[in-house]
XYZ file of C-alpha atoms in Angstrom:
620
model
C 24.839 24.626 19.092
C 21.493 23.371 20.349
C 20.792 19.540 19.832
C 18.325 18.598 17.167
C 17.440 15.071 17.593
C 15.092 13.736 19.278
C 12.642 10.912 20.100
C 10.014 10.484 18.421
C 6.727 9.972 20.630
C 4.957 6.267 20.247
C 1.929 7.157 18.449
C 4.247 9.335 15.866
C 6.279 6.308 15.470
C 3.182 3.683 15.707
C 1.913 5.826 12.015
C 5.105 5.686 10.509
C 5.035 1.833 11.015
C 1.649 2.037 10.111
C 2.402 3.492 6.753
C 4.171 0.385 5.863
C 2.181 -2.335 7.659
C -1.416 -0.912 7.237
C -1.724 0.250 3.468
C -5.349 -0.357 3.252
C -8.448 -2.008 5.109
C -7.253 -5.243 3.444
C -3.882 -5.132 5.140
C -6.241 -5.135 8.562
C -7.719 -8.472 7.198
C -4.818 -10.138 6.802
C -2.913 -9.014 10.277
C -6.130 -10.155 12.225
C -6.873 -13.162 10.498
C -3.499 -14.152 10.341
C -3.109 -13.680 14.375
C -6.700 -15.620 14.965
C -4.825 -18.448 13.312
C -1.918 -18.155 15.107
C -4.266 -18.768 18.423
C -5.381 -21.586 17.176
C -8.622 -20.774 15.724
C -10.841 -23.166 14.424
C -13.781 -20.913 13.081
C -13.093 -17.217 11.887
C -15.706 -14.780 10.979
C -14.875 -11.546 9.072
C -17.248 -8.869 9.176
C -16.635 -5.402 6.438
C -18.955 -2.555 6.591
C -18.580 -0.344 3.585
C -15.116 -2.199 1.887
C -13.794 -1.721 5.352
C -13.826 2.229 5.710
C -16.494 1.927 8.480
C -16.270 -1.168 10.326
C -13.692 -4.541 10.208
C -14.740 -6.965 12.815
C -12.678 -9.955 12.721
C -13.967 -13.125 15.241
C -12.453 -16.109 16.046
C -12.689 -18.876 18.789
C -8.508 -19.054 19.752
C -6.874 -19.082 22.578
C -7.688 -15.804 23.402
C -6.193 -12.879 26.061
C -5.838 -12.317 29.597
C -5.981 -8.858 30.891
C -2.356 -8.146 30.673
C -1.949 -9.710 27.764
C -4.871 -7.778 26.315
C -3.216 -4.862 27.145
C 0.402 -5.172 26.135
C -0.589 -6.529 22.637
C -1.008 -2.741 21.286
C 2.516 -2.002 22.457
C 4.817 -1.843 19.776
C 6.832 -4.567 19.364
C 5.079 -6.860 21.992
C 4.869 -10.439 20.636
C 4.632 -13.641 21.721
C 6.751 -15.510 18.763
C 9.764 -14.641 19.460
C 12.217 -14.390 22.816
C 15.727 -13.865 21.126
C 17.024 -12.815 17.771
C 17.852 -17.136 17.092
C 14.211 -17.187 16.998
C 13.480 -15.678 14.240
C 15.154 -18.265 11.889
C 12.523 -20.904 13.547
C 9.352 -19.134 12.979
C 6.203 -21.424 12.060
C 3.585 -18.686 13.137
C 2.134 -16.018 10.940
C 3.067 -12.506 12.556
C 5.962 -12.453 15.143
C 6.860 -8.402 14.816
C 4.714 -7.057 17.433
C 4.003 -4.480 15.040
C 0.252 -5.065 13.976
C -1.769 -4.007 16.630
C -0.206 -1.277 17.699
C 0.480 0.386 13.877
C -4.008 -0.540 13.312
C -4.632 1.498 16.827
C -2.324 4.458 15.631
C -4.468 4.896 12.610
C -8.185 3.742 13.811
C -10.203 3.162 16.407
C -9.965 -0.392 18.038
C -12.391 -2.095 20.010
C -10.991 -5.433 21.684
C -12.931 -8.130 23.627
C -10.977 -11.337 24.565
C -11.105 -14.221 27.200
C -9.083 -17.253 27.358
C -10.473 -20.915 27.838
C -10.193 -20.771 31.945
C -11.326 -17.299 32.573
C -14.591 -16.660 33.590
C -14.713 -13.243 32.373
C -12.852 -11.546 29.275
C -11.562 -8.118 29.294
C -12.458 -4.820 27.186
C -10.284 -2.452 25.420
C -10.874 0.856 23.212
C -8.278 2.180 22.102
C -8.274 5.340 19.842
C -5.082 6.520 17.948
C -3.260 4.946 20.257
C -4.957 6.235 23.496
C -6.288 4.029 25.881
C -9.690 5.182 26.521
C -11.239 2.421 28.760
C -10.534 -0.965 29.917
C -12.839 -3.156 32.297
C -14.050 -6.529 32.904
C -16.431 -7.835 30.555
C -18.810 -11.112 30.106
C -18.001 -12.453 26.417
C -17.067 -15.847 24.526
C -14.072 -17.596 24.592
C -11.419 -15.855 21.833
C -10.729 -12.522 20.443
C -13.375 -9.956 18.900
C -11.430 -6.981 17.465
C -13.962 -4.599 16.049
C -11.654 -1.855 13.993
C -13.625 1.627 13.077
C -12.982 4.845 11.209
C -9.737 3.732 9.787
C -7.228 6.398 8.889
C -9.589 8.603 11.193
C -6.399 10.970 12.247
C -5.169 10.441 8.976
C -7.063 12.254 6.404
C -4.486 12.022 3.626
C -4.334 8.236 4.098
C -8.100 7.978 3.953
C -8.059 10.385 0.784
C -6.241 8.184 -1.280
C -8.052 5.115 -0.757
C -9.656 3.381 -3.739
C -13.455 2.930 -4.401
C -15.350 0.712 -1.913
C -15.671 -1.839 -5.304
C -11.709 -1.757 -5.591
C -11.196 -2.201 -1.703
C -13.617 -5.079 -1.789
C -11.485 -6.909 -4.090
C -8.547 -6.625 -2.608
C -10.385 -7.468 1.186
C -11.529 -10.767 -1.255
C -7.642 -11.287 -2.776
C -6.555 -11.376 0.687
C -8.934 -13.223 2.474
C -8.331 -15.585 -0.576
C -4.545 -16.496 0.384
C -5.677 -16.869 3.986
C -7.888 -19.153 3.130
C -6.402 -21.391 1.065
C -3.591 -22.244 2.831
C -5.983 -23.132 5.867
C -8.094 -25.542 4.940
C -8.356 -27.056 8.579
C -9.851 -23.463 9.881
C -13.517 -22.620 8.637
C -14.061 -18.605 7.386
C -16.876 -16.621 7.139
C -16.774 -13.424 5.523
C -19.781 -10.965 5.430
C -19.946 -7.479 3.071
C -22.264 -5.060 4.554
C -24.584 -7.945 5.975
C -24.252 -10.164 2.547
C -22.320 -12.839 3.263
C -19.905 -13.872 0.610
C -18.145 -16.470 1.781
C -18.950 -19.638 3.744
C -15.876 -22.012 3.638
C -16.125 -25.466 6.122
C -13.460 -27.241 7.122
C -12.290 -29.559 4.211
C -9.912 -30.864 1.751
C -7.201 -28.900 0.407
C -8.752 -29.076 -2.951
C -12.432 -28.746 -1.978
C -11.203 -25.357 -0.433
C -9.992 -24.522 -3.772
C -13.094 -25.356 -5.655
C -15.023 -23.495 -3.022
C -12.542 -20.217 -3.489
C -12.558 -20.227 -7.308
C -15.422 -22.589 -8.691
C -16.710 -25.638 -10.077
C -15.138 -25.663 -12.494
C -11.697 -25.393 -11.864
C -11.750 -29.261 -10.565
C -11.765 -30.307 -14.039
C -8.458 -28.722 -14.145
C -6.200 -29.536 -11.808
C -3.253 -31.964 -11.368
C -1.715 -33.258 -8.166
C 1.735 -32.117 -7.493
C 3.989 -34.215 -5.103
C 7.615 -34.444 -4.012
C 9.517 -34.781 -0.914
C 13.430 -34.228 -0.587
C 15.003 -33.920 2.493
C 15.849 -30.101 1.037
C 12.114 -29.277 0.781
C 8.608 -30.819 0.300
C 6.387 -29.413 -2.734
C 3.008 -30.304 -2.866
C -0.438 -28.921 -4.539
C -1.869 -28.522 -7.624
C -1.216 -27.710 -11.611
C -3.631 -26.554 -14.368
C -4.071 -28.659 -17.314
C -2.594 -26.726 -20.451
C -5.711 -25.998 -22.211
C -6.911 -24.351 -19.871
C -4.661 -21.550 -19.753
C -5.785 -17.838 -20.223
C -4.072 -14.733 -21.501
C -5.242 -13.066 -18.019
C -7.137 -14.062 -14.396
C -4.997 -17.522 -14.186
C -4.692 -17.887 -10.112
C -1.154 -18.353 -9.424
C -0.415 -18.760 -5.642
C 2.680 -20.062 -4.242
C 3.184 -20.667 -0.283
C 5.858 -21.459 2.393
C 4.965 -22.704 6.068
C 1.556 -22.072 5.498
C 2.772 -18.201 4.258
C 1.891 -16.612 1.235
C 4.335 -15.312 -1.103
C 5.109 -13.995 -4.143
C 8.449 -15.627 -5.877
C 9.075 -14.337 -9.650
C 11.707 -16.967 -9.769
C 10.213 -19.978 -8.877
C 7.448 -19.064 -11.504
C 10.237 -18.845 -13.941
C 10.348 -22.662 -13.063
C 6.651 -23.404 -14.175
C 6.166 -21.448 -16.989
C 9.621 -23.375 -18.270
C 8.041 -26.332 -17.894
C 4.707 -25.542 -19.463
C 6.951 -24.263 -22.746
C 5.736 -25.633 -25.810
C 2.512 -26.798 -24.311
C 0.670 -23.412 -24.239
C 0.482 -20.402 -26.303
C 3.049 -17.624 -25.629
C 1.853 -14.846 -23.197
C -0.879 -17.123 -21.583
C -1.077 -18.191 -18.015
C -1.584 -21.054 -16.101
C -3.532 -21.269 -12.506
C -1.008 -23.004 -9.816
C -1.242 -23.132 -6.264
C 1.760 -24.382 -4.878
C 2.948 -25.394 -1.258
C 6.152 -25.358 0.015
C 7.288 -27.533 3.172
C 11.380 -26.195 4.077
C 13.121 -25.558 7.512
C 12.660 -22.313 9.001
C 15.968 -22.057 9.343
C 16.787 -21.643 5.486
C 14.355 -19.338 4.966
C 14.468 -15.360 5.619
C 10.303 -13.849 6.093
C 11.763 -10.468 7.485
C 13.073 -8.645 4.495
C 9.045 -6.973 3.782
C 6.854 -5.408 5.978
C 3.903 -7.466 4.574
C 6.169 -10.482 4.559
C 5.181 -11.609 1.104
C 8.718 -11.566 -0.358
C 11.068 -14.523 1.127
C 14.120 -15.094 0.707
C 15.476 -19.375 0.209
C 18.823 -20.130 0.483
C 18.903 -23.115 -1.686
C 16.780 -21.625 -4.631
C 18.643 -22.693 -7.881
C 18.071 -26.191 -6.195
C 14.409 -25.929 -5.463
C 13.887 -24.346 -8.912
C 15.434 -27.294 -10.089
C 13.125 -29.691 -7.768
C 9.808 -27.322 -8.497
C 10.728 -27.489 -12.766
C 10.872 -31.606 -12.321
C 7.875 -32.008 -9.836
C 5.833 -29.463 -12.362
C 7.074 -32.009 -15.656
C 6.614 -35.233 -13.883
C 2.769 -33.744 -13.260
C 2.276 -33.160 -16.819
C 3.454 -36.224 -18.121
C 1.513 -38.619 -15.279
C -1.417 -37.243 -16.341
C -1.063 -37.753 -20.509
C -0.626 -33.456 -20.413
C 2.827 -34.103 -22.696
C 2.525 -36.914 -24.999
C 4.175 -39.986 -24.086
C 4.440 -43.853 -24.251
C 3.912 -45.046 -20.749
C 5.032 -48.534 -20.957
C 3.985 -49.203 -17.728
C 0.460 -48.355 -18.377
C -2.231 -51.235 -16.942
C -4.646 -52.428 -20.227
C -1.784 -51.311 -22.434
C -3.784 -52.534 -26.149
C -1.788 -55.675 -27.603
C 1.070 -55.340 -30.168
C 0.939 -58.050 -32.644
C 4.063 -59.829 -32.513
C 5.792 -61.273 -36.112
C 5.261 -64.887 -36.445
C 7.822 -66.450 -38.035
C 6.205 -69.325 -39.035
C 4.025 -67.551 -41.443
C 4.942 -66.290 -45.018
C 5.093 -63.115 -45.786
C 2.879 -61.946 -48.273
C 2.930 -58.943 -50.416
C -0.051 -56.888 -50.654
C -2.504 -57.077 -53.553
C -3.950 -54.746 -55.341
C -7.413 -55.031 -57.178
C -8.405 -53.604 -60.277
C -11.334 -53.772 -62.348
C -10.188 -54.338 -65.904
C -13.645 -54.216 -67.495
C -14.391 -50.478 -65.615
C -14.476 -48.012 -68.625
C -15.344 -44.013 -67.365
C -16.390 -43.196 -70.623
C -19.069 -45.339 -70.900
C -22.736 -44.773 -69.174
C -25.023 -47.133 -66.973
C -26.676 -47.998 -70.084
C -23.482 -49.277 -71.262
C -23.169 -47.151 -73.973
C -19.860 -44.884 -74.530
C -20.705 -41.717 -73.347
C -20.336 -38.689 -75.829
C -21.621 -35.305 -75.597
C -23.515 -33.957 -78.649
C -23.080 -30.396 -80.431
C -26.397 -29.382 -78.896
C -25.013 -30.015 -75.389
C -21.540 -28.081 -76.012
C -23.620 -25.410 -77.674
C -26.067 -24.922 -74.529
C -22.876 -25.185 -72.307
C -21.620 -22.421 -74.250
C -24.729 -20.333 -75.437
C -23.810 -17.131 -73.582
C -20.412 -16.970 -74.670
C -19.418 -14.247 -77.313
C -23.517 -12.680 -77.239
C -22.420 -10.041 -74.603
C -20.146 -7.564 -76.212
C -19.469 -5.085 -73.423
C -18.645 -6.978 -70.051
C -17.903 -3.905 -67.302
C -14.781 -4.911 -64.914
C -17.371 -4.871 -61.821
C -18.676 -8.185 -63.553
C -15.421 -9.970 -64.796
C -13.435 -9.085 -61.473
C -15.714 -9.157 -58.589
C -15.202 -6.169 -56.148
C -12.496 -6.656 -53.830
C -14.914 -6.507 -50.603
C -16.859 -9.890 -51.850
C -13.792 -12.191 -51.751
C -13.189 -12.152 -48.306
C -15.028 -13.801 -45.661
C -17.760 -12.226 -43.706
C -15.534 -11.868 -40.508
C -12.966 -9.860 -42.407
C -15.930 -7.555 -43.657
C -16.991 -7.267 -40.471
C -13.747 -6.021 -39.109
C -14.499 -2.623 -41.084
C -18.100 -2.268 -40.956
C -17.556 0.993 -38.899
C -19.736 3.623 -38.824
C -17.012 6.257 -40.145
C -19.403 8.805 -41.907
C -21.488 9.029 -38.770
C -17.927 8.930 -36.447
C -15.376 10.764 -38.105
C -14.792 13.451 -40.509
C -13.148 13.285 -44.206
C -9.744 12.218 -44.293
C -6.985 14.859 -43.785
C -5.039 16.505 -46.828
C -2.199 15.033 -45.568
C -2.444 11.233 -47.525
C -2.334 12.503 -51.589
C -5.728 12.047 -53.326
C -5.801 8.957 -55.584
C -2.682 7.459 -53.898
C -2.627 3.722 -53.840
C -1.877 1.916 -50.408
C 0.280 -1.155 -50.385
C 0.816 -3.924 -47.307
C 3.775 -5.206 -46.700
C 3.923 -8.450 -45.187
C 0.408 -8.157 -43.664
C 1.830 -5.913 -41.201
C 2.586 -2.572 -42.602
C 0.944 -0.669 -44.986
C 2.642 2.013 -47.300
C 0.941 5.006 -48.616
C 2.076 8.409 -50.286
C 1.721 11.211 -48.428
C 3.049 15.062 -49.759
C 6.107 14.466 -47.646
C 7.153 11.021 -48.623
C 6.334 7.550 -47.723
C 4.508 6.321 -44.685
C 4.389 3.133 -43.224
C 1.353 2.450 -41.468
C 0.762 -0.427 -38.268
C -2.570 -1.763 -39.732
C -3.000 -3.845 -36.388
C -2.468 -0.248 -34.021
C -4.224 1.704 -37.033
C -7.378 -0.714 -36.302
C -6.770 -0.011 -32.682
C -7.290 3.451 -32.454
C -10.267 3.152 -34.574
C -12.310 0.944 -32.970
C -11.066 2.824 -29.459
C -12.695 5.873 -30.532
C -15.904 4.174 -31.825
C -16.298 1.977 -28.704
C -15.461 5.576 -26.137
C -17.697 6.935 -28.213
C -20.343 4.091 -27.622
C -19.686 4.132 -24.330
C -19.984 7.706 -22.884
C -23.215 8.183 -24.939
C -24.766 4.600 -24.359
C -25.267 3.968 -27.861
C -23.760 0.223 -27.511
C -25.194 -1.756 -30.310
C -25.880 -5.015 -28.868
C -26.006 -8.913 -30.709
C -28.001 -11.467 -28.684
C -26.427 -14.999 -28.650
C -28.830 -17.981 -29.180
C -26.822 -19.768 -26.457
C -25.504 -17.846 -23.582
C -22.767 -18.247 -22.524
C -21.741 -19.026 -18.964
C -19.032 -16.707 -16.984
C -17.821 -18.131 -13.354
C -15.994 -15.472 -11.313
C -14.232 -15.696 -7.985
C -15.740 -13.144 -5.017
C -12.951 -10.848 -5.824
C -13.364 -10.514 -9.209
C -17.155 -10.486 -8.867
C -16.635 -6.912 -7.006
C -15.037 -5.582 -9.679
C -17.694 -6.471 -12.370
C -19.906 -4.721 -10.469
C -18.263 -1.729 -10.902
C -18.099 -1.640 -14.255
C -21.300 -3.372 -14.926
C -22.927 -0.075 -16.465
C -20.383 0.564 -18.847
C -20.288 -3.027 -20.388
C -24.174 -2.747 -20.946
C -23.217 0.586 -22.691
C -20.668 -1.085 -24.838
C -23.530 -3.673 -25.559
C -22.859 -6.366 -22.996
C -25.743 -8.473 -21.456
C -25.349 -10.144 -18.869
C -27.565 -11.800 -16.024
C -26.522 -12.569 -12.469
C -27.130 -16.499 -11.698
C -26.042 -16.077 -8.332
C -23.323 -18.129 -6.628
C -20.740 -16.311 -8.843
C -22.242 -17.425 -12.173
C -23.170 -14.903 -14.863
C -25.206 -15.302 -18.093
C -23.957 -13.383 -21.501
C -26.671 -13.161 -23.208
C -25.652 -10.436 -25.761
C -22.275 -9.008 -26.900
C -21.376 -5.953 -28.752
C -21.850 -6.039 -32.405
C -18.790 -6.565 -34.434
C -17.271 -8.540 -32.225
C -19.370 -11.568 -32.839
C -16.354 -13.718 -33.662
C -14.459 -13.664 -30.179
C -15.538 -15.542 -27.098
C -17.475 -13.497 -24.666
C -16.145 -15.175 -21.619
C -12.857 -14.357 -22.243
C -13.345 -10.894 -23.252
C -15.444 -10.154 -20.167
C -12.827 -11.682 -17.828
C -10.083 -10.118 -19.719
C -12.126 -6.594 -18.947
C -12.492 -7.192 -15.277
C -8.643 -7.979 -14.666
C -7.554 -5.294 -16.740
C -9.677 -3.179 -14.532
C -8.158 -4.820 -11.181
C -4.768 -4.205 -12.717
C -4.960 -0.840 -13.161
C -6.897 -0.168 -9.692
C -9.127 2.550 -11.260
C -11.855 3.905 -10.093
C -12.276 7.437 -11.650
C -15.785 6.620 -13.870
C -13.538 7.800 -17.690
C -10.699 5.923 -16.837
C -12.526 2.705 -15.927
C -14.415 3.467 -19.552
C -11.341 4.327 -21.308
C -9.673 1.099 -20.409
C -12.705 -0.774 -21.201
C -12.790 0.483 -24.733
C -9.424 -0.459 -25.004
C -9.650 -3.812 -23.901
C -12.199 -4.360 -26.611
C -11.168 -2.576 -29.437
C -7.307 -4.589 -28.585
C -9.523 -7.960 -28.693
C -11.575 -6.818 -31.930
C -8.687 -5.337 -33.990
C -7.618 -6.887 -37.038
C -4.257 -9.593 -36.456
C -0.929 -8.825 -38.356
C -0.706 -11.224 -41.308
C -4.767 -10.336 -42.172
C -4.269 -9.714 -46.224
C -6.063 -6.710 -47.117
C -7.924 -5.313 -50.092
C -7.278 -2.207 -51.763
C -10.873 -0.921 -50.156
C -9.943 -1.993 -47.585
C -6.869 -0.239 -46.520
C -7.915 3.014 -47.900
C -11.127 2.831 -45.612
C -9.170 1.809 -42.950
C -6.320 4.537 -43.354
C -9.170 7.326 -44.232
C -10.962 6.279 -40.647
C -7.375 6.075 -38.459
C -6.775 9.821 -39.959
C -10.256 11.138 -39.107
C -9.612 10.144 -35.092
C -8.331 12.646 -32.754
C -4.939 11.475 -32.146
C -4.083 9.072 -35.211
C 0.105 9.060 -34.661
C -0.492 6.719 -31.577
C -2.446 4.013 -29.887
C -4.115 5.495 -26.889
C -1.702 3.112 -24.906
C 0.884 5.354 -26.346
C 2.040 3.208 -28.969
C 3.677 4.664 -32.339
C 1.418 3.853 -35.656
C 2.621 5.315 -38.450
C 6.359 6.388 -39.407
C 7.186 8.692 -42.440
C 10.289 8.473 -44.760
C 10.636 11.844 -46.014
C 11.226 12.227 -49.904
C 14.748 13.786 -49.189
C 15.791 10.714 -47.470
C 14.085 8.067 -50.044
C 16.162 10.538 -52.574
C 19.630 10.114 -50.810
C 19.044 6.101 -50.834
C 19.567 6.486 -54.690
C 22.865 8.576 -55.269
């Protein structure tokens, strides 16, 4: 029998290591940043040419290469971290694999110019799916200059199933993002196709934050502090009103290493219980100081899940540090007794009597008499005038003694079913018996006869596939009905989130969104859809842009089809809402004129039937 196995050659193996370090031009980012820092770079400037499909140039003034060095770095698993297998439970760099360099020059073409301090000339590389193709001497700055082009060149199927430059962009931004704000001490540039979007200085660990995510996020943030000789946690906390159903920016970080812990967040949204709404979020960004040594990086390619050894303790640690926040800083009521300019309690005196209180009272006040002081008393004439129209009108219709059901409710609730359903949908199906009265059940449900039996009805879904098909509709032929606001309102938006509006900018003006770029992040909504004049606009717009980053679409329907159900979700009526007879059967005539009316288009059930045999079995 003939062997079978063999070796694979390097650049084979550099892809397959490339398919788990390099995922996407972001992953680039954060391998070459992430080494720049680890040469001590004090000033890093990222260049992206077309979300990274052309060109990532990453620059930085570090240490820098010698010509051996230079060389050797695209070997796979060269590295200057670590010596012996002990070292990797001391690590305090960033990468320490060996495996960057070589997996981004399997997959692209790499252009490297480097010279350390004490050189007088640098040394210059191309590489090109792993082939050397030239190397000489070169006159350049101190540092490393890796220009990266044509990624996934050799790769088409990689390079097929990248996302749209908008959605790359973001997730360039969400990376550079971490980098960034766990290095306040280094200053980053980062430029988009010659458009510079950010331009962070060296500074405070919470000026880097404002310049990251806003203005306005200073307002919000507590200072987090404790040191055990288990681990140091330090950073900041968002106040509790300003927490968001979606967008809060939750970071958490070890050694200066991002990473993503669903435990420990277990710990903060414990201690934020009772003090927000359930299912909203809180921004954190929280730094963790512990001993290499307890600590395991190596478990993920992209080394963003760690593994603690003493993690029911720091849970414990993180849960009291989190509290202890809230409470300094008045979040959880309290009585801080220790409070300077505490207001003075009077103190009982016993050497005064104690004295009941009094109570006044007029004796001479009489209601029935007038200013004039005489007793009041209405004549005949008066209670005849009062009463004049009473008994004259002999046939009263019901429209005028009971006042149609509509009219009762406030203008928001008729607003909630001012849909267009003659113009949208067809007569309701024979399905729901004619003249059949609809009942709701608890606010929740309603209950309607139908030839088979009994049907329950989710009003809150029911209203959600309604509105879904009016706003698709509205959408896909730009016939967005739009409500200016007499004071726009202000939207602030991170870089990364700013990428994705973009994208989705022409569909929100087809819904009926206006909005205005400001500049600096800042956006002006100066009209909303109509109908949906009762929700806030800056929520609903942020809400649409991380739905949008969630799902990671960027096929034109889909991005429209989550949009419109974003909205219609926001816009729906809320279970409890007591409904009028009108208003159910408009509302169950419209769900059974849509397409699909058994389900939300989330794929959520709506309506459930009883059939008559079973109602009939209930009773024998």
């Amino acid at each position: 029998m003939s062997d079978i196995i063999q070796l694979l050659p390097d650049s084979v193996a550099n892809q397959i290591a490339a398919g788990e370090v390099i995922q996407r031009p972001a992953s680039i980012i954060k391998e070459l940043v992430e080494n720049a820092i680890d040469a001590d770079a004090k000033n890093i400037h990222v260049l992206v040419t077309d979300a990274g499909r052309t060109c990532i140039q990453v620059i930085d003034d570090g240490k820098g290469m010698s010509e051996t060095d230079a060389r050797l770095s695209f070997e796979r698993h060269a590295t200057s971290k670590i010596r012996a297998a002990s070292d990797l439970f001391a690590l305090r760099t960033m990468g320490f694999r060996g495996e960057a360099l070589a997996s981004i020059a399997a997959v692209a073409q790499v252009e490297l110019k480097t010279r350390p301090e004490n050189d007088e000339l640098g040394t210059f590389i191309v590489i090109s799916g792993s082939k050397v193709e030239a190397q000489e001497a070169i006159s350049c700055p101190k540092g490393s200059n890796f220009s990266v082009k044509n990624l996934f060149f050799n790769v088409p199927a990689r390079r097929k199933f990248l996302k749209s430059n908008a959605t790359e962009l973001s997730n360039i931004l969400a990376e550079f993002e971490r980098i960034a704000l766990v290095h306040p001490d280094v200053a980053f540039t980062l430029h988009n196709n010659d458009t510079e979007v950010f331009n962070l200085p060296v500074s405070s660990l919470r000026q880097r934050i404002i310049a990251v995510f806003g203005k306005k996020l200073n307002q919000q943030l507590l200072d987090v502090e404790v040191d055990t000789t288990m681990v140091k946690i330090s950073g900041f906390i968002a106040k509790p009103e300003s927490a968001r159903k979606k967008g809060a920016h939750q970071y958490f970080f070890v050694n200066g290493r991002y990473m993503r812990h669903p435990y420990f967040y277990k710990a903060i949204t414990d201690a934020y219980e009772h003090l927000i709404p359930t299912g909203e979020q809180v921004s954190y960004f929280i730094y963790f100081e512990v001993d290499p040594a307890n600590i395991d990086v190596n478990i993920h390619p992209t080394k963003t899940e760690i593994k603690f050894e003493n993690e029911q303790a720091i849970w414990q640690i993180l849960s009291a540090a989190v509290k202890e926040s809230l409470g300094r800083f008045n979040a959880v009521p309290s009585i801080d007794f220790d409070m300077e300019g505490m207001p003075d309690i009077p103190a009982y005196g016993f050497d005064k009597p104690i004295e009941p209180p009094k109570v006044h009272v007029n004796t001479d006040f009489n209601p029935f008499k007038t200013s004039g002081g005489n007793t009041y008393s209405r004549s005949q004439s008066s209670w005849d005038k009062l009463y004049s129209g009473v008994g004259k009108e002999s046939s009263i219709t019901s429209s005028a003694v009971e006042p149609d059901s509509e009219d009762i409710y406030s203008e928001e609730s008729r607003d909630v079913f001012s849909i267009p359903a003659a113009t949208l949908y067809s007569s309701s199906p024979s399905m729901v018996e004619e003249g059949s009265q609809h009942f709701q059940y608890k606010g929740r449900y309603i209950l309607t006869s139908v030839k088979s039996g009994l049907m329950l009805i989710d009003q809150h879904r029911a209203h959600i596939r309604v509105l879904f098909e009016q706003y698709i509709t509205q959408i896909r032929q730009r016939q967005g009905v739009s409500q200016g606001l007499l004071f726009p309102e202000m939207l602030q938006l991170p870089p990364s989130e700013i990428a994705v509006l973009k994208e989705i900018m022409d569909d929100l003006i087809a819904i009926g969104f206006e909005l205005s770029d400001l500049g600096g992040g800042s956006y002006a909504i100066n009209g909303i859809p109509s109908g949906v004049e009762g929700l806030n606009p800056v929520e609903l717009v942020r809400n649409m842009v991380h739905t949008a980053m969630e799902k990671g679409k960027d096929v034109k329907e889909e991005i429209q089809t989550i949009l419109a159900l974003t909205l219609a979700r926001a816009s729906a009526i809320v279970y409890g809402q007591v409904l009028s007879s009108a208003e159910m059967s408009r509302l169950v005539d419209n769900l059974f004129a849509c397409p699909m009316p058994n389900y939300t288009p989330d794929g959520q059930t709506i309506l459930s039937t009883i059939k008559e045999e079973e109602l009939e079995r209930l009773f024998k």
